[in-house]
Amino acid sequence: MVAFHYRHQFTDYKDDGRNDTLPENVELRGEKYGINKNVSRFHSNCRPKSNIVFLKSHKTASSTVQNILMRYGLANNLTFALPKRENFLNWPKFFHKSSVLQEHLHGNQERLHGNQERLHGNQKRLDGNQDHHHGNQEHLHGNQERRHGNRTAYNILCHHTRFHYDNIRDLMPGDSVYVTIVRNPADMFESIFTYRRLDKKYHISQPNSLKVFLDSPLDFVKKYGRTEHSQNPLLYDLGYDSDQMTSSQTIQAAIDRIDQIFSVVMVADYFEESLILLKHVLCWSLDDVTFFKVNVRSDKSVRHVTAEMAGKIRQWNKADAMLFEHFNRTLWSKLSKLPFNWRQEVRLLKERNQRLKDACLKSDDASNTEIREQKFRVWEPEGVSVRGFLLRDSARENRTCVNMAKPPKPFTYELQDRERLRLGTAGLG
């Protein structure tokens, strides 16, 4: 099996006329950047779908998918269900709409509305000129009611949360397309172990801490307790605890339910292939699913996983292994049924991405010390080096290049500020 690797040796590109300054508000789309118009959107009779729930699992290339969704939503003026703080929607707890920024702001407006009603009562009692003040207060009260009554209608949910189907359905439109992504457990668990610093959690000081843990994981868990991601992290994000997964039958029942809910389960190991399937289901164009690989570790921060270690990871994460195998099979089954040459579209997508890298990027392996602007700096856990982007000078003002290179946190913060301004609540949240 050919795995999806985040390691990419960037080549210095020579100036060839593409360094002319790229216009700020021009999207880099179409044949000039590698798209064949005849395959850009196969479905001439379908309408692009805009209501999407993306369950953003950890360490599965989900930040790259999130970037695609955030760029699409921004370009099409869609509304995101955004975290009220940082970039998590109540994770590691189950999703609840109280964690959504707009619901939080609506709550603040309700409290302000209540204060206005109390002020209105005080004015009636204390002011002799009641009619005059009553009229003013009714006017202000009416403004508050109109603001409060304009509840948010959401299009896209794409931030880390723990899946709770009923709670999400309570917030999102009924026709939402449910999407998530899985990754082979060996690579995923290595990444989780490193990012979450499970060596510290389990007091392992040896340099080969992952191997030490895998030699007796149950002993470490019994001694120091579980974390959210110490076992079967994929299914944890999907709403299941490892102690629920007591047999192959219970695991399969969970997988069957997930299969019923999610229209698309992408596979990080076959990322471009998964994007072609996603594009088909959403009736998007190839331009809509272009990407740079976001939130990728540098090579020095990736531990080597031997075949023996990989086997132990799959054994310890049996439920995740079954989940991955199921949706890996499902991906290829669905691709084989697509009514167009999906292999050609994979090739075109890769060409398109390379052309965008040529036009936009000076480097895709920059450290934070090299990145001048805060909006392009990456978040790095202790002891982990994450690759950032340096834009070409000609691309620094171009919307496509800028948003493709933007890390998850700064992009989220910008969307949060945009939503506060839209709601007129910049001072309330």
XYZ file of C-alpha atoms in Angstrom, residues 56-411:
356
model
C -12.086 17.085 12.261
C -10.203 14.120 13.686
C -6.703 14.518 15.098
C -3.506 13.913 13.112
C -5.245 12.766 9.937
C -4.490 15.653 7.524
C -7.725 17.169 8.809
C -6.203 20.668 9.032
C -5.652 20.574 5.271
C -9.300 19.588 4.718
C -10.362 22.337 7.115
C -8.354 24.881 5.123
C -10.162 23.798 1.945
C -13.542 24.211 3.660
C -12.692 27.559 5.240
C -11.466 28.948 1.925
C -14.611 27.730 0.163
C -16.878 29.173 2.836
C -15.078 32.502 2.825
C -15.144 32.754 -0.967
C -18.883 31.979 -1.038
C -19.866 34.117 1.977
C -21.002 31.108 4.026
C -21.441 31.056 7.791
C -19.252 28.882 10.009
C -20.172 27.413 13.379
C -17.060 28.785 15.063
C -15.545 28.061 18.476
C -16.232 30.765 21.020
C -12.666 30.322 22.284
C -9.489 29.168 20.565
C -10.101 26.541 17.870
C -12.023 23.754 19.663
C -15.782 23.206 19.811
C -15.986 21.828 23.350
C -13.386 19.118 22.656
C -12.503 16.825 24.462
C -16.127 16.891 25.620
C -19.004 16.126 23.287
C -20.157 18.853 20.941
C -22.704 21.259 22.370
C -23.973 24.395 20.711
C -23.081 26.440 23.789
C -19.453 26.153 22.583
C -20.304 27.974 19.331
C -19.274 31.628 19.127
C -22.517 32.892 17.623
C -24.658 31.093 20.217
C -22.471 32.639 22.917
C -22.950 36.084 21.384
C -26.699 35.551 21.116
C -26.681 34.729 24.821
C -24.897 38.000 25.549
C -27.497 39.816 23.496
C -30.290 38.159 25.475
C -28.703 39.340 28.703
C -28.396 42.845 27.265
C -32.013 42.613 26.160
C -33.026 41.689 29.719
C -31.081 44.610 31.118
C -32.865 46.936 28.740
C -36.241 45.643 29.926
C -35.251 46.245 33.558
C -34.013 49.716 32.649
C -37.323 50.342 30.940
C -39.168 49.453 34.170
C -36.934 51.720 36.230
C -37.506 54.580 33.844
C -41.254 54.209 34.193
C -41.039 54.334 37.986
C -38.432 57.033 38.409
C -39.002 59.499 35.624
C -41.937 61.836 35.736
C -41.945 62.265 32.014
C -42.868 58.636 31.479
C -44.290 58.903 28.001
C -41.148 60.446 26.572
C -38.804 57.913 28.162
C -41.186 55.055 27.483
C -41.041 55.879 23.792
C -37.263 55.958 23.779
C -37.014 52.709 25.675
C -39.550 51.004 23.395
C -37.443 52.091 20.428
C -34.263 50.669 21.992
C -36.125 47.544 23.103
C -37.368 47.034 19.553
C -33.840 47.337 18.157
C -32.631 44.707 20.609
C -35.484 42.376 19.691
C -34.697 42.703 16.008
C -31.038 41.918 16.624
C -31.834 38.973 18.884
C -34.442 37.616 16.506
C -31.905 37.350 13.649
C -30.595 33.955 14.708
C -27.591 32.528 12.871
C -28.145 29.951 10.120
C -24.980 27.881 9.815
C -23.433 26.322 6.723
C -20.133 24.769 7.786
C -18.890 23.139 10.991
C -15.236 22.157 10.620
C -13.373 22.573 13.928
C -12.195 19.957 16.396
C -15.043 18.552 18.448
C -16.166 15.223 19.818
C -18.957 13.922 17.664
C -22.474 13.960 19.091
C -24.945 13.449 16.275
C -28.076 14.699 18.027
C -26.402 17.850 19.349
C -24.926 18.674 15.951
C -28.256 18.073 14.194
C -29.799 20.506 16.668
C -27.557 23.229 15.232
C -26.840 22.374 11.601
C -29.234 22.231 8.623
C -31.007 18.948 8.002
C -29.452 18.573 4.557
C -25.875 18.875 5.814
C -23.336 16.535 4.239
C -21.344 14.720 6.933
C -17.645 14.233 6.218
C -14.685 12.953 8.223
C -11.218 11.524 7.591
C -9.294 8.480 8.832
C -5.641 7.489 8.660
C -3.803 4.221 9.038
C -3.363 3.673 12.786
C 0.415 3.159 12.732
C 1.197 6.607 11.322
C -1.653 8.282 13.171
C -0.767 6.904 16.605
C 2.894 7.856 16.166
C 1.770 11.401 15.412
C -0.689 11.469 18.326
C 1.961 10.129 20.716
C 4.374 12.862 19.648
C 1.954 15.809 19.551
C 0.196 14.959 22.791
C 3.493 14.242 24.551
C 2.266 10.898 25.835
C 5.826 10.120 26.874
C 5.402 12.727 29.621
C 1.935 11.518 30.538
C 3.290 7.996 31.044
C 6.604 9.066 32.614
C 8.755 7.493 29.915
C 12.163 9.127 29.787
C 13.882 6.808 27.307
C 14.517 8.251 23.821
C 12.553 5.396 22.203
C 9.497 6.197 24.339
C 6.912 5.067 21.761
C 8.509 1.623 21.532
C 8.665 1.401 25.346
C 4.974 2.282 25.597
C 3.968 -0.234 22.924
C 5.766 -3.053 24.716
C 3.209 -2.857 27.559
C 0.580 -0.154 26.913
C -2.003 -1.585 29.281
C 0.455 -1.445 32.182
C 1.105 2.254 31.568
C -2.610 3.013 31.282
C -3.410 1.123 34.477
C -0.647 2.941 36.346
C -1.134 6.492 35.050
C -4.655 6.500 33.600
C -6.108 7.080 30.164
C -5.998 10.210 28.079
C -8.487 11.064 25.362
C -6.117 9.655 22.740
C -4.131 6.966 24.525
C -6.116 4.254 22.689
C -8.329 4.294 19.576
C -8.097 8.080 19.091
C -10.144 8.032 15.870
C -13.152 6.464 17.529
C -12.771 8.748 20.523
C -13.204 11.792 18.273
C -16.179 10.031 16.678
C -17.833 9.757 20.094
C -16.842 6.298 21.348
C -14.774 5.240 24.367
C -12.336 2.353 24.165
C -14.097 0.542 27.002
C -17.226 0.430 24.802
C -15.280 -1.473 22.152
C -15.294 -4.825 23.950
C -15.565 -7.139 20.938
C -15.368 -7.212 17.152
C -19.170 -7.128 17.117
C -19.438 -3.912 19.145
C -16.707 -2.313 17.036
C -18.473 -3.291 13.819
C -21.762 -1.906 15.124
C -20.051 1.452 15.729
C -18.510 1.375 12.259
C -21.882 0.599 10.670
C -23.490 3.560 12.437
C -20.675 5.879 11.333
C -21.075 4.585 7.772
C -24.774 5.452 7.862
C -24.180 9.028 9.068
C -21.158 10.112 7.034
C -21.541 10.511 3.283
C -17.787 10.810 2.786
C -15.055 9.259 4.922
C -11.756 10.379 3.461
C -8.537 8.397 3.840
C -5.449 10.486 4.558
C -3.199 7.828 3.019
C -4.963 8.479 -0.309
C -5.624 12.156 0.086
C -6.024 13.316 -3.497
C -8.242 10.334 -4.320
C -10.403 11.201 -1.316
C -10.691 14.806 -2.449
C -11.949 13.727 -5.862
C -14.694 11.723 -4.142
C -15.500 14.681 -1.873
C -15.608 17.033 -4.848
C -18.050 14.695 -6.596
C -20.388 14.392 -3.588
C -20.384 18.162 -2.982
C -20.653 19.019 -6.697
C -17.638 21.310 -6.439
C -15.009 22.125 -9.033
C -11.423 20.916 -8.997
C -10.374 24.471 -8.135
C -12.387 24.192 -4.923
C -10.287 21.313 -3.538
C -6.744 22.501 -4.265
C -4.482 22.552 -1.230
C -1.124 22.998 0.416
C -0.335 20.475 3.152
C -1.055 22.355 6.379
C 0.254 21.657 9.895
C 2.908 19.175 8.811
C 5.817 18.141 11.030
C 9.364 18.490 9.824
C 11.201 15.227 9.215
C 13.223 15.555 12.421
C 10.025 15.423 14.502
C 8.738 12.178 12.967
C 9.618 8.962 14.802
C 10.537 5.871 12.855
C 7.932 3.134 13.220
C 9.209 -0.385 12.558
C 7.000 -3.136 11.203
C 6.932 -4.692 14.654
C 5.873 -1.396 16.257
C 3.190 -0.908 13.581
C 1.762 -4.323 14.396
C 1.642 -3.482 18.098
C -0.063 -0.166 17.336
C -2.771 -1.949 15.337
C -3.221 -4.495 18.108
C -3.511 -1.813 20.820
C -5.828 0.251 18.598
C -7.880 -2.639 17.247
C -11.056 -0.589 16.895
C -9.296 2.150 14.931
C -7.635 -0.497 12.762
C -11.018 -2.016 11.892
C -12.432 1.453 11.231
C -9.563 2.300 8.898
C -9.755 -0.974 6.982
C -13.505 -0.566 6.482
C -13.315 2.957 5.089
C -10.209 2.248 3.065
C -12.233 -0.441 1.256
C -15.221 1.899 1.011
C -13.143 4.634 -0.615
C -11.997 2.424 -3.477
C -15.463 0.970 -3.925
C -16.980 4.445 -4.263
C -14.219 5.659 -6.583
C -14.781 2.694 -8.884
C -18.423 3.730 -9.300
C -17.786 7.375 -10.217
C -19.165 8.237 -13.681
C -15.917 9.825 -14.878
C -12.191 9.145 -15.034
C -11.261 9.830 -11.431
C -7.600 8.890 -12.023
C -7.345 11.681 -14.554
C -8.791 14.108 -12.018
C -6.263 12.972 -9.404
C -3.498 13.697 -11.894
C -4.963 17.107 -12.748
C -5.355 17.977 -9.077
C -1.687 17.178 -8.435
C -0.692 19.310 -11.413
C -2.885 22.147 -10.210
C -1.401 22.013 -6.720
C 2.127 22.087 -8.109
C 1.357 25.106 -10.284
C -0.080 26.911 -7.269
C 3.037 26.101 -5.254
C 5.165 27.486 -8.091
C 3.114 30.685 -8.182
C 2.669 31.207 -4.446
C 5.457 29.697 -2.384
C 9.092 30.486 -1.815
C 9.326 27.620 0.700
C 7.036 25.060 2.351
C 9.542 24.174 5.071
C 9.993 27.467 6.897
C 10.448 27.821 10.638
C 8.610 30.411 12.714
C 11.834 32.415 13.018
C 11.781 32.857 9.237
C 8.092 33.824 9.086
C 7.627 37.549 9.667
C 3.854 37.842 9.760
C 1.910 36.443 12.722
C -0.918 35.180 10.513
C 1.454 32.691 8.866
C 3.173 31.410 11.999
C 2.423 27.829 12.968
C 1.584 26.423 16.384
C 4.218 24.009 17.656
C 3.797 21.714 20.674
C 6.772 21.382 22.968
C 9.576 19.515 21.238
C 7.829 19.377 17.844
C 8.895 21.264 14.730
C 6.117 22.160 12.290
C 6.679 23.307 8.738
C 5.395 26.733 7.736
C 5.111 28.597 4.441
C 7.026 31.535 2.999
C 5.134 33.277 0.237
C 6.809 34.744 -2.802
C 6.891 38.529 -2.671
C 4.663 38.562 -5.747
C 2.028 36.487 -3.923
C 1.871 38.215 -0.538
C -1.314 40.128 -1.370
C -3.049 37.481 -3.457
C -6.128 36.047 -1.736
C -5.705 32.488 -3.009
C -2.047 32.222 -1.998
C -2.552 33.898 1.373
C -5.480 31.727 2.448
C -3.923 28.475 1.221
C -0.827 29.222 3.329
C -2.680 30.306 6.454
C -2.347 27.967 9.493
C -5.505 26.770 11.285
C -5.384 29.037 14.344
C -4.790 32.401 12.628
C -7.370 31.520 9.973
